[in-house]
């Protein structure tokens, strides 16, 4: 499973808006500049987030985007699933997949289901609030 730029950028945008939530509605142009993302590409990502009700949008002067909930109420998993359209590790586990005729006898299906649970549980263990507070680490280890 690879999270595309759409999923990664969606998380960056949501963190950016969480960090600037006291500023009210933030124009797309400002977000794009801060995150170094093309406005056109960002527009498509934000449209998906608004449609899923993760963001509120306001048109016109003083318009822009803001979170629809508090940062603690969003998980990284929720955001990435919305942006990516799901996180299934194999096609047969996608939400819109047809029922596989081999599912009852598939020796690997339990493994793929467990992998999906691990990935989703891991991503759901992070909230926007926790990601806002992550410090960049470098070579700060001590021997």
CSV table of N, CA and C in Angstrom, one decimal:
chain,number,residue,atom,x,y,z
A,1,UNK,N,0.8,-1.2,0.0
A,1,UNK,CA,0.0,0.0,0.0
A,1,UNK,C,0.9,1.2,0.0
A,2,UNK,N,0.6,2.1,-0.9
A,2,UNK,CA,1.3,3.4,-1.0
A,2,UNK,C,0.3,4.5,-0.8
A,3,UNK,N,0.5,5.4,0.1
A,3,UNK,CA,-0.3,6.6,0.2
A,3,UNK,C,0.2,7.6,-0.8
A,4,UNK,N,-0.7,8.0,-1.7
A,4,UNK,CA,-0.4,9.0,-2.7
A,4,UNK,C,-0.1,10.4,-2.2
A,5,UNK,N,0.3,11.3,-3.1
A,5,UNK,CA,0.4,12.7,-2.7
A,5,UNK,C,-0.9,13.2,-2.3
A,6,UNK,N,-2.0,12.8,-2.8
A,6,UNK,CA,-3.3,13.3,-2.5
A,6,UNK,C,-3.5,13.0,-1.0
A,7,UNK,N,-3.3,11.8,-0.5
A,7,UNK,CA,-3.4,11.5,0.9
A,7,UNK,C,-2.5,12.3,1.8
A,8,UNK,N,-1.2,12.3,1.4
A,8,UNK,CA,-0.2,13.1,2.2
A,8,UNK,C,-0.5,14.6,2.2
A,9,UNK,N,-0.9,15.1,1.1
A,9,UNK,CA,-1.2,16.6,1.1
A,9,UNK,C,-2.4,16.9,1.9
A,10,UNK,N,-3.4,16.0,1.8
A,10,UNK,CA,-4.7,16.2,2.6
A,10,UNK,C,-4.3,16.3,4.1
A,11,UNK,N,-3.4,15.4,4.6
A,11,UNK,CA,-3.0,15.5,6.0
A,11,UNK,C,-2.3,16.8,6.3
A,12,UNK,N,-1.4,17.2,5.3
A,12,UNK,CA,-0.7,18.5,5.5
A,12,UNK,C,-1.6,19.7,5.6
A,13,UNK,N,-2.6,19.7,4.7
A,13,UNK,CA,-3.6,20.8,4.7
A,13,UNK,C,-4.4,20.8,6.0
A,14,UNK,N,-4.8,19.6,6.5
A,14,UNK,CA,-5.6,19.6,7.7
A,14,UNK,C,-4.8,20.1,8.9
A,15,UNK,N,-3.5,19.7,8.9
A,15,UNK,CA,-2.6,20.1,10.0
A,15,UNK,C,-2.4,21.6,9.9
A,16,UNK,N,-2.2,22.1,8.7
A,16,UNK,CA,-2.1,23.6,8.5
A,16,UNK,C,-3.3,24.3,9.0
A,17,UNK,N,-4.5,23.9,8.7
A,17,UNK,CA,-5.7,24.5,9.1
A,17,UNK,C,-5.9,24.4,10.6
A,18,UNK,N,-5.5,23.3,11.2
A,18,UNK,CA,-5.6,23.2,12.6
A,18,UNK,C,-4.6,24.1,13.3
A,19,UNK,N,-3.4,24.3,12.8
A,19,UNK,CA,-2.5,25.2,13.3
A,19,UNK,C,-2.9,26.7,13.2
A,20,UNK,N,-3.8,27.0,12.2
A,20,UNK,CA,-4.2,28.4,12.0
A,20,UNK,C,-5.7,28.5,12.3
A,21,UNK,N,-6.3,27.6,13.1
A,21,UNK,CA,-7.7,27.7,13.3
A,21,UNK,C,-8.2,28.9,13.9
A,22,UNK,N,-7.4,29.6,14.6
A,22,UNK,CA,-7.9,30.9,15.3
A,22,UNK,C,-7.9,32.0,14.3
A,23,UNK,N,-7.4,31.8,13.1
A,23,UNK,CA,-7.4,32.8,12.0
A,23,UNK,C,-8.7,32.9,11.2
A,24,UNK,N,-9.7,32.0,11.6
A,24,UNK,CA,-11.0,31.9,10.8
A,24,UNK,C,-10.8,31.2,9.5
A,25,UNK,N,-11.5,31.6,8.5
A,25,UNK,CA,-11.4,31.0,7.2
A,25,UNK,C,-10.1,31.4,6.5
A,26,UNK,N,-9.4,30.4,6.0
A,26,UNK,CA,-8.1,30.6,5.4
A,26,UNK,C,-8.2,30.4,3.9
A,27,UNK,N,-7.8,31.4,3.1
A,27,UNK,CA,-7.9,31.3,1.7
A,27,UNK,C,-7.0,30.2,1.1
A,28,UNK,N,-7.5,29.6,0.1
A,28,UNK,CA,-6.8,28.5,-0.6
A,28,UNK,C,-5.3,28.9,-0.9
A,29,UNK,N,-5.2,30.1,-1.4
A,29,UNK,CA,-3.9,30.6,-1.9
A,29,UNK,C,-2.9,30.6,-0.7
A,30,UNK,N,-3.3,31.0,0.5
A,30,UNK,CA,-2.4,31.0,1.7
A,30,UNK,C,-2.0,29.6,2.0
A,31,UNK,N,-2.9,28.7,2.0
A,31,UNK,CA,-2.6,27.3,2.3
A,31,UNK,C,-1.6,26.7,1.3
A,32,UNK,N,-1.9,27.0,0.0
A,32,UNK,CA,-1.0,26.5,-1.0
A,32,UNK,C,0.4,27.1,-0.9
A,33,UNK,N,0.5,28.3,-0.6
A,33,UNK,CA,1.9,28.9,-0.4
A,33,UNK,C,2.6,28.3,0.8
A,34,UNK,N,1.9,28.2,1.9
A,34,UNK,CA,2.6,27.7,3.1
A,34,UNK,C,3.0,26.2,2.9
A,35,UNK,N,2.2,25.5,2.2
A,35,UNK,CA,2.5,24.0,2.0
A,35,UNK,C,3.2,23.7,0.7
A,36,UNK,N,3.5,24.7,-0.1
A,36,UNK,CA,4.2,24.6,-1.4
A,36,UNK,C,3.5,23.5,-2.2
A,37,UNK,N,2.2,23.7,-2.4
A,37,UNK,CA,1.3,22.8,-3.2
A,37,UNK,C,0.7,23.6,-4.2
A,38,UNK,N,0.6,23.1,-5.4
A,38,UNK,CA,-0.1,23.8,-6.5
A,38,UNK,C,-1.6,24.1,-6.1
A,39,UNK,N,-2.0,25.3,-6.4
A,39,UNK,CA,-3.4,25.7,-6.0
A,39,UNK,C,-4.4,24.8,-6.7
A,40,UNK,N,-4.1,24.5,-8.0
A,40,UNK,CA,-5.0,23.7,-8.8
A,40,UNK,C,-5.2,22.3,-8.1
A,41,UNK,N,-4.1,21.7,-7.7
A,41,UNK,CA,-4.1,20.3,-7.1
A,41,UNK,C,-4.7,20.4,-5.7
A,42,UNK,N,-4.4,21.5,-5.0
A,42,UNK,CA,-5.0,21.7,-3.7
A,42,UNK,C,-6.5,21.9,-3.7
A,43,UNK,N,-6.9,22.5,-4.7
A,43,UNK,CA,-8.4,22.7,-4.9
A,43,UNK,C,-9.1,21.4,-5.0
A,44,UNK,N,-8.6,20.5,-5.7
A,44,UNK,CA,-9.2,19.1,-5.9
A,44,UNK,C,-9.2,18.4,-4.5
A,45,UNK,N,-8.1,18.5,-3.8
A,45,UNK,CA,-8.0,17.8,-2.5
A,45,UNK,C,-9.0,18.4,-1.5
A,46,UNK,N,-9.1,19.7,-1.5
A,46,UNK,CA,-10.0,20.4,-0.5
A,46,UNK,C,-11.4,20.1,-0.9
A,47,UNK,N,-11.7,20.0,-2.2
A,47,UNK,CA,-13.1,19.7,-2.6
A,47,UNK,C,-13.5,18.4,-2.0
A,48,UNK,N,-12.6,17.4,-2.0
A,48,UNK,CA,-12.9,16.1,-1.5
A,48,UNK,C,-13.2,16.2,0.1
A,49,UNK,N,-12.3,17.0,0.7
A,49,UNK,CA,-12.4,17.1,2.2
A,49,UNK,C,-13.7,17.9,2.6
A,50,UNK,N,-14.1,18.9,1.8
A,50,UNK,CA,-15.4,19.6,2.0
A,50,UNK,C,-16.6,18.7,1.8
A,51,UNK,N,-16.5,17.9,0.7
A,51,UNK,CA,-17.6,17.0,0.4
A,51,UNK,C,-17.8,16.0,1.5
A,52,UNK,N,-16.7,15.6,2.2
A,52,UNK,CA,-16.8,14.6,3.3
A,52,UNK,C,-17.1,15.3,4.6
A,53,UNK,N,-17.3,16.6,4.6
A,53,UNK,CA,-17.6,17.4,5.8
A,53,UNK,C,-16.5,17.5,6.8
A,54,UNK,N,-15.3,17.3,6.3
A,54,UNK,CA,-14.1,17.5,7.2
A,54,UNK,C,-13.7,18.9,7.3
A,55,UNK,N,-14.1,19.7,6.2
A,55,UNK,CA,-13.8,21.1,6.2
A,55,UNK,C,-15.1,21.9,5.9
A,56,UNK,N,-15.1,23.1,6.3
A,56,UNK,CA,-16.1,24.1,5.9
A,56,UNK,C,-15.5,25.1,4.9
A,57,UNK,N,-16.3,25.4,3.9
A,57,UNK,CA,-15.8,26.4,2.9
A,57,UNK,C,-16.7,27.6,2.9
A,58,UNK,N,-16.1,28.7,2.7
A,58,UNK,CA,-16.9,30.0,2.6
A,58,UNK,C,-16.4,30.7,1.3
A,59,UNK,N,-17.3,31.1,0.4
A,59,UNK,CA,-17.0,31.8,-0.8
A,59,UNK,C,-17.0,33.3,-0.6
A,60,UNK,N,-16.3,34.0,-1.4
A,60,UNK,CA,-16.3,35.4,-1.4
A,60,UNK,C,-15.3,36.1,-0.6
A,61,UNK,N,-15.4,37.4,-0.4
A,61,UNK,CA,-14.4,38.1,0.4
A,61,UNK,C,-14.4,37.6,1.8
A,62,UNK,N,-13.2,37.4,2.3
A,62,UNK,CA,-13.1,36.8,3.7
A,62,UNK,C,-13.4,35.3,3.7
A,63,UNK,N,-13.5,34.7,2.6
A,63,UNK,CA,-13.8,33.3,2.5
A,63,UNK,C,-12.5,32.4,2.6
A,64,UNK,N,-12.7,31.2,2.5
A,64,UNK,CA,-11.6,30.2,2.6
A,64,UNK,C,-12.1,28.9,3.2
A,65,UNK,N,-11.3,28.3,3.9
A,65,UNK,CA,-11.6,27.0,4.5
A,65,UNK,C,-11.2,27.0,6.0
A,66,UNK,N,-11.9,26.2,6.7
A,66,UNK,CA,-11.6,25.9,8.1
A,66,UNK,C,-12.1,24.5,8.5
A,67,UNK,N,-11.5,24.0,9.6
A,67,UNK,CA,-12.0,22.7,10.1
A,67,UNK,C,-13.4,22.8,10.6
A,68,UNK,N,-14.1,21.7,10.4
A,68,UNK,CA,-15.5,21.6,10.8
A,68,UNK,C,-15.6,21.1,12.3
A,69,UNK,N,-14.5,20.6,12.8
A,69,UNK,CA,-14.5,20.1,14.2
A,69,UNK,C,-13.2,20.5,14.8
A,70,UNK,N,-13.0,20.1,16.1
A,70,UNK,CA,-11.8,20.4,16.8
A,70,UNK,C,-10.7,19.4,16.3
A,71,UNK,N,-9.4,19.8,16.3
A,71,UNK,CA,-8.3,18.9,15.9
A,71,UNK,C,-8.3,17.5,16.6
A,72,UNK,N,-8.7,17.5,17.8
A,72,UNK,CA,-8.7,16.2,18.6
A,72,UNK,C,-9.7,15.2,18.0
A,73,UNK,N,-10.7,15.7,17.2
A,73,UNK,CA,-11.8,14.9,16.7
A,73,UNK,C,-11.5,14.3,15.4
A,74,UNK,N,-10.3,14.6,14.8
A,74,UNK,CA,-10.0,14.0,13.5
A,74,UNK,C,-8.9,13.0,13.7
A,75,UNK,N,-8.9,11.9,13.0
A,75,UNK,CA,-7.8,11.0,13.0
A,75,UNK,C,-7.1,11.0,11.6
A,76,UNK,N,-5.8,10.7,11.6
A,76,UNK,CA,-5.1,10.6,10.4
A,76,UNK,C,-5.7,9.6,9.4
A,77,UNK,N,-6.2,8.5,10.0
A,77,UNK,CA,-6.8,7.5,9.2
A,77,UNK,C,-8.0,8.0,8.5
A,78,UNK,N,-8.9,8.7,9.2
A,78,UNK,CA,-10.1,9.2,8.6
A,78,UNK,C,-9.7,10.1,7.4
A,79,UNK,N,-8.8,11.0,7.6
A,79,UNK,CA,-8.4,12.0,6.6
A,79,UNK,C,-7.8,11.2,5.3
A,80,UNK,N,-6.9,10.3,5.6
A,80,UNK,CA,-6.2,9.6,4.5
A,80,UNK,C,-7.3,8.7,3.7
A,81,UNK,N,-8.2,8.1,4.5
A,81,UNK,CA,-9.2,7.2,3.8
A,81,UNK,C,-10.1,8.1,2.9
A,82,UNK,N,-10.5,9.3,3.4
A,82,UNK,CA,-11.3,10.2,2.6
A,82,UNK,C,-10.5,10.6,1.3
A,83,UNK,N,-9.3,11.0,1.5
A,83,UNK,CA,-8.5,11.5,0.3
A,83,UNK,C,-8.2,10.4,-0.7
A,84,UNK,N,-7.9,9.2,-0.1
A,84,UNK,CA,-7.5,8.1,-1.0
A,84,UNK,C,-8.6,7.3,-1.5
A,85,UNK,N,-9.8,7.5,-0.9
A,85,UNK,CA,-10.9,6.6,-1.3
A,85,UNK,C,-10.9,5.3,-0.6
A,86,UNK,N,-10.1,5.1,0.4
A,86,UNK,CA,-9.9,3.9,1.1
A,86,UNK,C,-8.5,3.5,1.3
A,87,UNK,N,-8.2,2.5,2.1
A,87,UNK,CA,-6.8,2.1,2.3
A,87,UNK,C,-6.6,0.6,2.2
A,88,UNK,N,-7.5,-0.1,1.5
A,88,UNK,CA,-7.4,-1.6,1.4
A,88,UNK,C,-6.0,-2.0,0.8
A,89,UNK,N,-5.5,-3.0,1.4
A,89,UNK,CA,-4.2,-3.5,0.9
A,89,UNK,C,-4.3,-4.4,-0.3
A,90,UNK,N,-5.5,-5.0,-0.5
A,90,UNK,CA,-5.7,-5.8,-1.7
A,90,UNK,C,-7.1,-5.4,-2.3
A,91,UNK,N,-7.3,-5.6,-3.6
A,91,UNK,CA,-8.5,-5.2,-4.2
A,91,UNK,C,-9.8,-5.8,-3.6
A,92,UNK,N,-9.7,-7.1,-3.2
A,92,UNK,CA,-10.9,-7.7,-2.7
A,92,UNK,C,-11.4,-7.2,-1.4
A,93,UNK,N,-10.6,-6.3,-0.7
A,93,UNK,CA,-11.0,-5.7,0.5
A,93,UNK,C,-11.5,-4.3,0.4
A,94,UNK,N,-11.5,-3.8,-0.8
A,94,UNK,CA,-11.9,-2.4,-1.1
A,94,UNK,C,-13.4,-2.4,-0.8
A,95,UNK,N,-13.9,-1.3,-0.3
A,95,UNK,CA,-15.3,-1.2,0.0
A,95,UNK,C,-16.3,-1.4,-1.1
A,96,UNK,N,-15.9,-1.1,-2.3
A,96,UNK,CA,-16.7,-1.3,-3.5
A,96,UNK,C,-16.4,-2.6,-4.3
A,97,UNK,N,-15.6,-3.5,-3.7
A,97,UNK,CA,-15.2,-4.7,-4.4
A,97,UNK,C,-16.4,-5.7,-4.5
A,98,UNK,N,-16.4,-6.4,-5.5
A,98,UNK,CA,-17.4,-7.5,-5.7
A,98,UNK,C,-16.9,-8.7,-4.8
A,99,UNK,N,-17.9,-9.5,-4.3
A,99,UNK,CA,-17.5,-10.6,-3.4
A,99,UNK,C,-16.7,-11.6,-4.3
A,100,UNK,N,-15.6,-12.0,-3.7
A,100,UNK,CA,-14.7,-12.9,-4.4
A,100,UNK,C,-15.3,-14.3,-4.3
A,101,UNK,N,-15.3,-15.0,-5.4
A,101,UNK,CA,-15.8,-16.4,-5.3
A,101,UNK,C,-14.9,-17.3,-4.5
A,102,UNK,N,-13.6,-16.9,-4.3
A,102,UNK,CA,-12.6,-17.7,-3.6
A,102,UNK,C,-12.5,-17.4,-2.1
A,103,UNK,N,-13.3,-16.4,-1.7
A,103,UNK,CA,-13.1,-15.8,-0.3
A,103,UNK,C,-13.3,-16.9,0.7
A,104,UNK,N,-14.2,-17.8,0.6
A,104,UNK,CA,-14.5,-18.9,1.6
A,104,UNK,C,-13.3,-19.8,1.7
A,105,UNK,N,-12.5,-20.0,0.7
A,105,UNK,CA,-11.4,-20.9,0.7
A,105,UNK,C,-10.0,-20.2,0.6
A,106,UNK,N,-10.0,-18.9,0.6
A,106,UNK,CA,-8.8,-18.1,0.5
A,106,UNK,C,-7.9,-18.3,1.7
A,107,UNK,N,-6.7,-18.8,1.5
A,107,UNK,CA,-5.8,-19.0,2.6
A,107,UNK,C,-5.1,-17.7,3.1
A,108,UNK,N,-5.1,-16.7,2.2
A,108,UNK,CA,-4.4,-15.5,2.5
A,108,UNK,C,-5.3,-14.3,3.0
A,109,UNK,N,-6.6,-14.5,2.8
A,109,UNK,CA,-7.6,-13.4,3.2
A,109,UNK,C,-7.5,-13.0,4.7
A,110,UNK,N,-7.4,-14.0,5.6
A,110,UNK,CA,-7.2,-13.5,7.0
A,110,UNK,C,-6.0,-12.7,7.2
A,111,UNK,N,-4.9,-13.0,6.5
A,111,UNK,CA,-3.7,-12.2,6.7
A,111,UNK,C,-3.9,-10.8,6.1
A,112,UNK,N,-4.5,-10.6,5.0
A,112,UNK,CA,-4.8,-9.3,4.4
A,112,UNK,C,-5.7,-8.5,5.3
A,113,UNK,N,-6.7,-9.2,5.9
A,113,UNK,CA,-7.7,-8.5,6.8
A,113,UNK,C,-6.9,-8.0,8.0
A,114,UNK,N,-6.0,-8.8,8.5
A,114,UNK,CA,-5.3,-8.4,9.7
A,114,UNK,C,-4.3,-7.2,9.3
A,115,UNK,N,-3.7,-7.2,8.2
A,115,UNK,CA,-2.9,-6.1,7.8
A,115,UNK,C,-3.7,-4.8,7.7
A,116,UNK,N,-4.9,-4.9,7.1
A,116,UNK,CA,-5.7,-3.7,7.0
A,116,UNK,C,-6.1,-3.2,8.3
A,117,UNK,N,-6.4,-4.1,9.3
A,117,UNK,CA,-6.8,-3.6,10.6
A,117,UNK,C,-5.6,-3.0,11.3
A,118,UNK,N,-4.4,-3.5,11.1
A,118,UNK,CA,-3.2,-2.9,11.7
A,118,UNK,C,-2.9,-1.5,11.1
A,119,UNK,N,-3.0,-1.4,9.8
A,119,UNK,CA,-2.8,-0.1,9.1
A,119,UNK,C,-3.8,0.9,9.6
A,120,UNK,N,-5.1,0.5,9.6
A,120,UNK,CA,-6.1,1.5,10.0
A,120,UNK,C,-6.0,1.8,11.4
A,121,UNK,N,-5.8,0.9,12.3
A,121,UNK,CA,-5.6,1.1,13.7
A,121,UNK,C,-4.5,2.1,14.0
A,122,UNK,N,-3.4,1.8,13.3
A,122,UNK,CA,-2.2,2.7,13.4
A,122,UNK,C,-2.5,4.1,13.1
A,123,UNK,N,-3.1,4.3,11.9
A,123,UNK,CA,-3.4,5.7,11.4
A,123,UNK,C,-4.4,6.3,12.3
A,124,UNK,N,-5.4,5.5,12.8
A,124,UNK,CA,-6.4,6.1,13.6
A,124,UNK,C,-5.9,6.4,15.0
A,125,UNK,N,-4.7,6.0,15.4
A,125,UNK,CA,-4.1,6.3,16.7
A,125,UNK,C,-3.5,7.7,16.7
A,126,UNK,N,-3.5,8.4,15.6
A,126,UNK,CA,-3.0,9.7,15.5
A,126,UNK,C,-4.1,10.7,15.2
A,127,UNK,N,-4.2,11.8,16.0
A,127,UNK,CA,-5.2,12.8,15.7
A,127,UNK,C,-4.5,14.0,15.1
A,128,UNK,N,-5.3,14.9,14.6
A,128,UNK,CA,-4.6,16.2,14.1
A,128,UNK,C,-3.9,16.9,15.2
A,129,UNK,N,-4.5,16.9,16.4
A,129,UNK,CA,-3.9,17.6,17.5
A,129,UNK,C,-2.6,16.9,17.8
A,130,UNK,N,-2.5,15.6,17.8
A,130,UNK,CA,-1.2,15.0,18.1
A,130,UNK,C,-0.2,15.2,17.0
A,131,UNK,N,-0.6,15.3,15.8
A,131,UNK,CA,0.3,15.6,14.7
A,131,UNK,C,0.8,17.0,14.7
A,132,UNK,N,0.0,18.0,15.2
A,132,UNK,CA,0.4,19.4,15.3
A,132,UNK,C,1.6,19.5,16.3
A,133,UNK,N,1.6,18.6,17.3
A,133,UNK,CA,2.6,18.7,18.4
A,133,UNK,C,3.8,17.8,18.1
A,134,UNK,N,3.9,17.2,17.0
A,134,UNK,CA,5.1,16.4,16.7
A,134,UNK,C,6.3,17.3,16.4
A,135,UNK,N,7.4,17.0,17.2
A,135,UNK,CA,8.6,17.7,16.9
A,135,UNK,C,9.4,17.0,15.9
A,136,UNK,N,10.1,17.8,15.0
A,136,UNK,CA,11.0,17.2,14.1
A,136,UNK,C,12.2,16.7,14.8
A,137,UNK,N,12.5,15.4,14.5
A,137,UNK,CA,13.7,14.9,15.2
A,137,UNK,C,14.8,14.7,14.1
A,138,UNK,N,16.0,14.8,14.6
A,138,UNK,CA,17.1,14.7,13.7
A,138,UNK,C,18.1,13.8,14.4
A,139,UNK,N,19.3,14.2,14.4
A,139,UNK,CA,20.4,13.4,15.0
A,139,UNK,C,20.5,13.8,16.5
A,140,UNK,N,19.4,13.7,17.2
A,140,UNK,CA,19.4,14.1,18.6
A,140,UNK,C,19.5,13.0,19.6
A,141,UNK,N,20.2,11.9,19.2
A,141,UNK,CA,20.4,10.8,20.1
A,141,UNK,C,21.7,10.9,20.9
A,142,UNK,N,21.7,10.2,22.0
A,142,UNK,CA,22.9,10.3,22.9
A,142,UNK,C,23.4,8.9,23.0
A,143,UNK,N,24.7,8.7,23.0
A,143,UNK,CA,25.3,7.4,23.2
A,143,UNK,C,25.9,7.3,24.6
